[in-house]
Amino acid sequence: PAPGSYTLARVMVAPDGIVLDSQGRGQRLHALLRGRLSVLSFMYTYCRDPEGCPLALAAIEGLHSALLREPALAADAQLVSLSFDPTNDTPQQMRLYGGERIGDPRVDWRFLTTASVSALMPLLRGFGQDVSVEVDAGGRATRTLNHMLKLFLIDARLQVREIYSVATLDSQALLNDLRTLQLEQRASRQ
């Protein structure tokens, strides 16, 4: 449907926790999301499952290209890629993975990780992102495994407004939903 011709329900409040940016600086996730329209995806930098992270990345790259052509929408929006595996996906690895997309003033794309799996787990639970967890001999969580592909559309007030999966993941749908939220945001300011 055309942007603005439908409404997106408020699904839940996005959870909060400490994340690390690609420079290793810790920040609250809410501080990064508040005031922006965000598309958040959990991912592994090394994922090769064709119906997993590469599929999500292709959809987000399509959205990124569309945002480059719509600077007014890009000014209100951001893309957020958050690693499932902080053990391997360190801030340095996220910086390498993000490459030139990080710091591009035209479209804000953040590549985040956490300090540990234990710091990540409350975020995953809060988003309803099911994973299995690998533990070491001492019972400490070392890595997350086997997840369902989900992307989250979050409004400027930290409300999750849509959850996309393999069946619903499409760059045009992401773009239309962002446009719809932008129209809603503008209408609420008047």
PDB file of C-alpha atoms in Angstrom:
ATOM      1  CA  PRO A   1       0.000   0.000   0.000  1.00  0.00           C
ATOM      2  CA  ALA A   2       0.981   3.615  -0.470  1.00  0.00           C
ATOM      3  CA  PRO A   3       2.873   5.244   2.399  1.00  0.00           C
ATOM      4  CA  GLY A   4       0.521   6.991   4.789  1.00  0.00           C
ATOM      5  CA  SER A   5      -2.525   5.017   3.643  1.00  0.00           C
ATOM      6  CA  TYR A   6      -2.150   2.639   6.589  1.00  0.00           C
ATOM      7  CA  THR A   7      -1.019   2.714  10.198  1.00  0.00           C
ATOM      8  CA  LEU A   8       1.549   0.553  11.917  1.00  0.00           C
ATOM      9  CA  ALA A   9       0.593  -0.824  15.324  1.00  0.00           C
ATOM     10  CA  ARG A  10       2.744  -0.282  18.368  1.00  0.00           C
ATOM     11  CA  VAL A  11       4.072  -3.784  19.008  1.00  0.00           C
ATOM     12  CA  MET A  12       6.231  -3.178  22.091  1.00  0.00           C
ATOM     13  CA  VAL A  13       8.824  -0.843  23.549  1.00  0.00           C
ATOM     14  CA  ALA A  14      12.321  -1.509  22.246  1.00  0.00           C
ATOM     15  CA  PRO A  15      14.524  -2.886  25.025  1.00  0.00           C
ATOM     16  CA  ASP A  16      17.503  -0.973  26.323  1.00  0.00           C
ATOM     17  CA  GLY A  17      21.048  -2.036  27.118  1.00  0.00           C
ATOM     18  CA  ILE A  18      24.646  -1.030  26.592  1.00  0.00           C
ATOM     19  CA  VAL A  19      25.981  -1.493  23.059  1.00  0.00           C
ATOM     20  CA  LEU A  20      29.403  -0.748  21.637  1.00  0.00           C
ATOM     21  CA  ASP A  21      29.794   1.313  18.483  1.00  0.00           C
ATOM     22  CA  SER A  22      32.407   0.529  15.846  1.00  0.00           C
ATOM     23  CA  GLN A  23      34.927   2.632  17.783  1.00  0.00           C
ATOM     24  CA  GLY A  24      34.342   0.609  20.965  1.00  0.00           C
ATOM     25  CA  ARG A  25      32.429   3.360  22.783  1.00  0.00           C
ATOM     26  CA  GLY A  26      29.644   2.135  25.046  1.00  0.00           C
ATOM     27  CA  GLN A  27      26.241   3.772  24.684  1.00  0.00           C
ATOM     28  CA  ARG A  28      22.694   2.991  25.712  1.00  0.00           C
ATOM     29  CA  LEU A  29      20.685   1.574  22.820  1.00  0.00           C
ATOM     30  CA  HIS A  30      17.763   3.872  23.689  1.00  0.00           C
ATOM     31  CA  ALA A  31      20.022   6.922  23.344  1.00  0.00           C
ATOM     32  CA  LEU A  32      20.948   5.802  19.823  1.00  0.00           C
ATOM     33  CA  LEU A  33      17.364   5.041  18.798  1.00  0.00           C
ATOM     34  CA  ARG A  34      15.451   7.907  20.438  1.00  0.00           C
ATOM     35  CA  GLY A  35      14.397  10.624  18.009  1.00  0.00           C
ATOM     36  CA  ARG A  36      15.116   8.590  14.861  1.00  0.00           C
ATOM     37  CA  LEU A  37      13.179   6.142  12.717  1.00  0.00           C
ATOM     38  CA  SER A  38      15.294   3.008  12.903  1.00  0.00           C
ATOM     39  CA  VAL A  39      15.551  -0.305  11.095  1.00  0.00           C
ATOM     40  CA  LEU A  40      17.437  -2.668  13.386  1.00  0.00           C
ATOM     41  CA  SER A  41      18.766  -6.053  12.370  1.00  0.00           C
ATOM     42  CA  PHE A  42      20.675  -8.615  14.366  1.00  0.00           C
ATOM     43  CA  MET A  43      23.443 -10.251  12.355  1.00  0.00           C
ATOM     44  CA  TYR A  44      26.753 -12.096  12.216  1.00  0.00           C
ATOM     45  CA  THR A  45      29.561 -10.640  10.102  1.00  0.00           C
ATOM     46  CA  TYR A  46      30.453 -14.156   8.933  1.00  0.00           C
ATOM     47  CA  CYS A  47      26.957 -15.577   8.275  1.00  0.00           C
ATOM     48  CA  ARG A  48      26.608 -17.423   4.969  1.00  0.00           C
ATOM     49  CA  ASP A  49      23.065 -18.792   5.319  1.00  0.00           C
ATOM     50  CA  PRO A  50      21.275 -17.555   2.169  1.00  0.00           C
ATOM     51  CA  GLU A  51      18.031 -17.139   4.147  1.00  0.00           C
ATOM     52  CA  GLY A  52      19.788 -15.434   7.051  1.00  0.00           C
ATOM     53  CA  CYS A  53      22.053 -12.435   7.409  1.00  0.00           C
ATOM     54  CA  PRO A  54      22.934 -12.127   3.682  1.00  0.00           C
ATOM     55  CA  LEU A  55      19.210 -11.877   2.858  1.00  0.00           C
ATOM     56  CA  ALA A  56      18.711  -9.227   5.531  1.00  0.00           C
ATOM     57  CA  LEU A  57      21.813  -7.359   4.371  1.00  0.00           C
ATOM     58  CA  ALA A  58      20.550  -7.321   0.773  1.00  0.00           C
ATOM     59  CA  ALA A  59      17.218  -5.838   1.904  1.00  0.00           C
ATOM     60  CA  ILE A  60      18.942  -3.233   4.070  1.00  0.00           C
ATOM     61  CA  GLU A  61      21.359  -2.332   1.273  1.00  0.00           C
ATOM     62  CA  GLY A  62      18.341  -1.851  -1.000  1.00  0.00           C
ATOM     63  CA  LEU A  63      16.829   0.423   1.634  1.00  0.00           C
ATOM     64  CA  HIS A  64      20.171   2.228   1.983  1.00  0.00           C
ATOM     65  CA  SER A  65      20.193   2.920  -1.771  1.00  0.00           C
ATOM     66  CA  ALA A  66      16.635   4.249  -1.597  1.00  0.00           C
ATOM     67  CA  LEU A  67      17.517   6.506   1.344  1.00  0.00           C
ATOM     68  CA  LEU A  68      20.421   7.936  -0.661  1.00  0.00           C
ATOM     69  CA  ARG A  69      17.793   9.114  -3.176  1.00  0.00           C
ATOM     70  CA  GLU A  70      15.527  10.522  -0.425  1.00  0.00           C
ATOM     71  CA  PRO A  71      17.628  12.852   1.743  1.00  0.00           C
ATOM     72  CA  ALA A  72      14.620  14.160   3.706  1.00  0.00           C
ATOM     73  CA  LEU A  73      13.707  10.636   4.798  1.00  0.00           C
ATOM     74  CA  ALA A  74      17.364   9.736   5.399  1.00  0.00           C
ATOM     75  CA  ALA A  75      17.644  12.722   7.755  1.00  0.00           C
ATOM     76  CA  ASP A  76      14.959  11.172   9.989  1.00  0.00           C
ATOM     77  CA  ALA A  77      16.062   7.541   9.655  1.00  0.00           C
ATOM     78  CA  GLN A  78      18.943   5.271  10.513  1.00  0.00           C
ATOM     79  CA  LEU A  79      20.006   1.700   9.904  1.00  0.00           C
ATOM     80  CA  VAL A  80      21.332  -0.339  12.816  1.00  0.00           C
ATOM     81  CA  SER A  81      23.171  -3.653  12.493  1.00  0.00           C
ATOM     82  CA  LEU A  82      23.787  -5.331  15.865  1.00  0.00           C
ATOM     83  CA  SER A  83      25.925  -8.449  16.105  1.00  0.00           C
ATOM     84  CA  PHE A  84      24.666 -11.711  17.556  1.00  0.00           C
ATOM     85  CA  ASP A  85      28.255 -12.687  18.369  1.00  0.00           C
ATOM     86  CA  PRO A  86      30.258 -10.145  20.400  1.00  0.00           C
ATOM     87  CA  THR A  87      33.001 -12.733  20.947  1.00  0.00           C
ATOM     88  CA  ASN A  88      33.954 -12.649  17.259  1.00  0.00           C
ATOM     89  CA  ASP A  89      32.256  -9.450  16.090  1.00  0.00           C
ATOM     90  CA  THR A  90      34.325  -6.996  18.105  1.00  0.00           C
ATOM     91  CA  PRO A  91      34.063  -3.239  17.490  1.00  0.00           C
ATOM     92  CA  GLN A  92      37.068  -3.533  15.162  1.00  0.00           C
ATOM     93  CA  GLN A  93      35.410  -6.356  13.206  1.00  0.00           C
ATOM     94  CA  MET A  94      32.183  -4.354  12.981  1.00  0.00           C
ATOM     95  CA  ARG A  95      34.180  -1.354  11.707  1.00  0.00           C
ATOM     96  CA  LEU A  96      35.765  -3.535   8.999  1.00  0.00           C
ATOM     97  CA  TYR A  97      32.396  -5.042   8.092  1.00  0.00           C
ATOM     98  CA  GLY A  98      30.672  -1.660   7.926  1.00  0.00           C
ATOM     99  CA  GLY A  99      33.480  -0.148   5.867  1.00  0.00           C
ATOM    100  CA  GLU A 100      32.584   3.022   3.990  1.00  0.00           C
ATOM    101  CA  ARG A 101      28.952   2.803   5.120  1.00  0.00           C
ATOM    102  CA  ILE A 102      30.066   3.950   8.577  1.00  0.00           C
ATOM    103  CA  GLY A 103      30.279   7.695   8.813  1.00  0.00           C
ATOM    104  CA  ASP A 104      28.571   8.389   5.474  1.00  0.00           C
ATOM    105  CA  PRO A 105      26.792  11.676   6.258  1.00  0.00           C
ATOM    106  CA  ARG A 106      24.008  10.942   3.774  1.00  0.00           C
ATOM    107  CA  VAL A 107      22.632   7.832   5.531  1.00  0.00           C
ATOM    108  CA  ASP A 108      23.368   6.956   9.145  1.00  0.00           C
ATOM    109  CA  TRP A 109      24.210   3.233   9.370  1.00  0.00           C
ATOM    110  CA  ARG A 110      25.499   2.031  12.725  1.00  0.00           C
ATOM    111  CA  PHE A 111      27.367  -1.245  13.190  1.00  0.00           C
ATOM    112  CA  LEU A 112      27.127  -2.268  16.832  1.00  0.00           C
ATOM    113  CA  THR A 113      28.113  -5.093  19.117  1.00  0.00           C
ATOM    114  CA  THR A 114      28.069  -5.675  22.863  1.00  0.00           C
ATOM    115  CA  ALA A 115      30.810  -6.330  25.395  1.00  0.00           C
ATOM    116  CA  SER A 116      29.695  -9.929  25.947  1.00  0.00           C
ATOM    117  CA  VAL A 117      26.994 -12.468  25.246  1.00  0.00           C
ATOM    118  CA  SER A 118      25.598 -11.826  28.735  1.00  0.00           C
ATOM    119  CA  ALA A 119      25.217  -8.116  27.826  1.00  0.00           C
ATOM    120  CA  LEU A 120      23.507  -9.097  24.561  1.00  0.00           C
ATOM    121  CA  MET A 121      20.998 -11.586  25.976  1.00  0.00           C
ATOM    122  CA  PRO A 122      18.646  -9.054  27.641  1.00  0.00           C
ATOM    123  CA  LEU A 123      18.375  -7.202  24.314  1.00  0.00           C
ATOM    124  CA  LEU A 124      17.598 -10.425  22.462  1.00  0.00           C
ATOM    125  CA  ARG A 125      14.974 -11.409  25.054  1.00  0.00           C
ATOM    126  CA  GLY A 126      13.482  -7.909  24.971  1.00  0.00           C
ATOM    127  CA  PHE A 127      13.093  -8.016  21.203  1.00  0.00           C
ATOM    128  CA  GLY A 128      11.739 -11.577  21.308  1.00  0.00           C
ATOM    129  CA  GLN A 129      14.686 -12.720  19.209  1.00  0.00           C
ATOM    130  CA  ASP A 130      15.006 -16.435  19.965  1.00  0.00           C
ATOM    131  CA  VAL A 131      18.488 -17.937  19.867  1.00  0.00           C
ATOM    132  CA  SER A 132      20.280 -20.933  21.229  1.00  0.00           C
ATOM    133  CA  VAL A 133      23.374 -20.207  23.291  1.00  0.00           C
ATOM    134  CA  GLU A 134      26.742 -21.967  23.274  1.00  0.00           C
ATOM    135  CA  VAL A 135      28.408 -22.178  26.689  1.00  0.00           C
ATOM    136  CA  ASP A 136      31.972 -22.960  27.743  1.00  0.00           C
ATOM    137  CA  ALA A 137      33.047 -25.647  30.245  1.00  0.00           C
ATOM    138  CA  GLY A 138      32.352 -23.226  33.095  1.00  0.00           C
ATOM    139  CA  GLY A 139      28.787 -22.622  31.917  1.00  0.00           C
ATOM    140  CA  ARG A 140      29.454 -19.071  30.666  1.00  0.00           C
ATOM    141  CA  ALA A 141      27.613 -17.999  27.527  1.00  0.00           C
ATOM    142  CA  THR A 142      30.174 -17.627  24.727  1.00  0.00           C
ATOM    143  CA  ARG A 143      28.112 -17.250  21.577  1.00  0.00           C
ATOM    144  CA  THR A 144      24.587 -17.277  20.196  1.00  0.00           C
ATOM    145  CA  LEU A 145      23.564 -19.735  17.508  1.00  0.00           C
ATOM    146  CA  ASN A 146      20.577 -20.672  15.371  1.00  0.00           C
ATOM    147  CA  HIS A 147      18.374 -17.622  15.226  1.00  0.00           C
ATOM    148  CA  MET A 148      15.238 -16.694  13.330  1.00  0.00           C
ATOM    149  CA  LEU A 149      15.698 -13.852  10.849  1.00  0.00           C
ATOM    150  CA  LYS A 150      13.957 -10.752  12.189  1.00  0.00           C
ATOM    151  CA  LEU A 151      14.326  -7.041  11.487  1.00  0.00           C
ATOM    152  CA  PHE A 152      12.655  -4.396  13.621  1.00  0.00           C
ATOM    153  CA  LEU A 153      11.175  -1.049  12.617  1.00  0.00           C
ATOM    154  CA  ILE A 154      11.385   1.323  15.599  1.00  0.00           C
ATOM    155  CA  ASP A 155       9.842   4.768  15.761  1.00  0.00           C
ATOM    156  CA  ALA A 156      11.384   7.892  17.301  1.00  0.00           C
ATOM    157  CA  ARG A 157       9.623   7.160  20.617  1.00  0.00           C
ATOM    158  CA  LEU A 158      11.269   3.725  20.939  1.00  0.00           C
ATOM    159  CA  GLN A 159       8.169   1.785  19.897  1.00  0.00           C
ATOM    160  CA  VAL A 160       8.686  -1.294  17.712  1.00  0.00           C
ATOM    161  CA  ARG A 161       6.183  -0.772  14.915  1.00  0.00           C
ATOM    162  CA  GLU A 162       6.900  -3.736  12.633  1.00  0.00           C
ATOM    163  CA  ILE A 163       8.818  -6.995  12.748  1.00  0.00           C
ATOM    164  CA  TYR A 164       9.973  -8.400   9.420  1.00  0.00           C
ATOM    165  CA  SER A 165      10.903 -12.019   8.757  1.00  0.00           C
ATOM    166  CA  VAL A 166      11.983 -14.024   5.709  1.00  0.00           C
ATOM    167  CA  ALA A 167       8.395 -14.003   4.427  1.00  0.00           C
ATOM    168  CA  THR A 168       7.914 -10.233   4.770  1.00  0.00           C
ATOM    169  CA  LEU A 169      11.402  -8.848   4.190  1.00  0.00           C
ATOM    170  CA  ASP A 170      11.423  -6.504   1.210  1.00  0.00           C
ATOM    171  CA  SER A 171      13.304  -3.246   0.616  1.00  0.00           C
ATOM    172  CA  GLN A 172      10.217  -1.521  -0.765  1.00  0.00           C
ATOM    173  CA  ALA A 173       8.113  -2.546   2.236  1.00  0.00           C
ATOM    174  CA  LEU A 174      10.824  -1.229   4.575  1.00  0.00           C
ATOM    175  CA  LEU A 175      10.924   2.039   2.645  1.00  0.00           C
ATOM    176  CA  ASN A 176       7.136   2.453   2.595  1.00  0.00           C
ATOM    177  CA  ASP A 177       6.913   1.734   6.315  1.00  0.00           C
ATOM    178  CA  LEU A 178       9.632   4.323   7.042  1.00  0.00           C
ATOM    179  CA  ARG A 179       7.763   6.852   4.898  1.00  0.00           C
ATOM    180  CA  THR A 180       4.538   6.037   6.766  1.00  0.00           C
ATOM    181  CA  LEU A 181       6.211   6.640  10.124  1.00  0.00           C
ATOM    182  CA  GLN A 182       7.728   9.883   8.844  1.00  0.00           C
ATOM    183  CA  LEU A 183       4.282  11.100   7.740  1.00  0.00           C
ATOM    184  CA  GLU A 184       2.841  10.099  11.122  1.00  0.00           C
ATOM    185  CA  GLN A 185       5.664  11.914  12.905  1.00  0.00           C
ATOM    186  CA  ARG A 186       5.113  15.080  10.885  1.00  0.00           C
ATOM    187  CA  ALA A 187       1.359  14.985  11.501  1.00  0.00           C
ATOM    188  CA  SER A 188       1.885  14.675  15.266  1.00  0.00           C
ATOM    189  CA  ARG A 189       4.077  17.823  15.254  1.00  0.00           C
ATOM    190  CA  GLN A 190       1.313  19.950  13.731  1.00  0.00           C
TER     191      GLN A 190
END
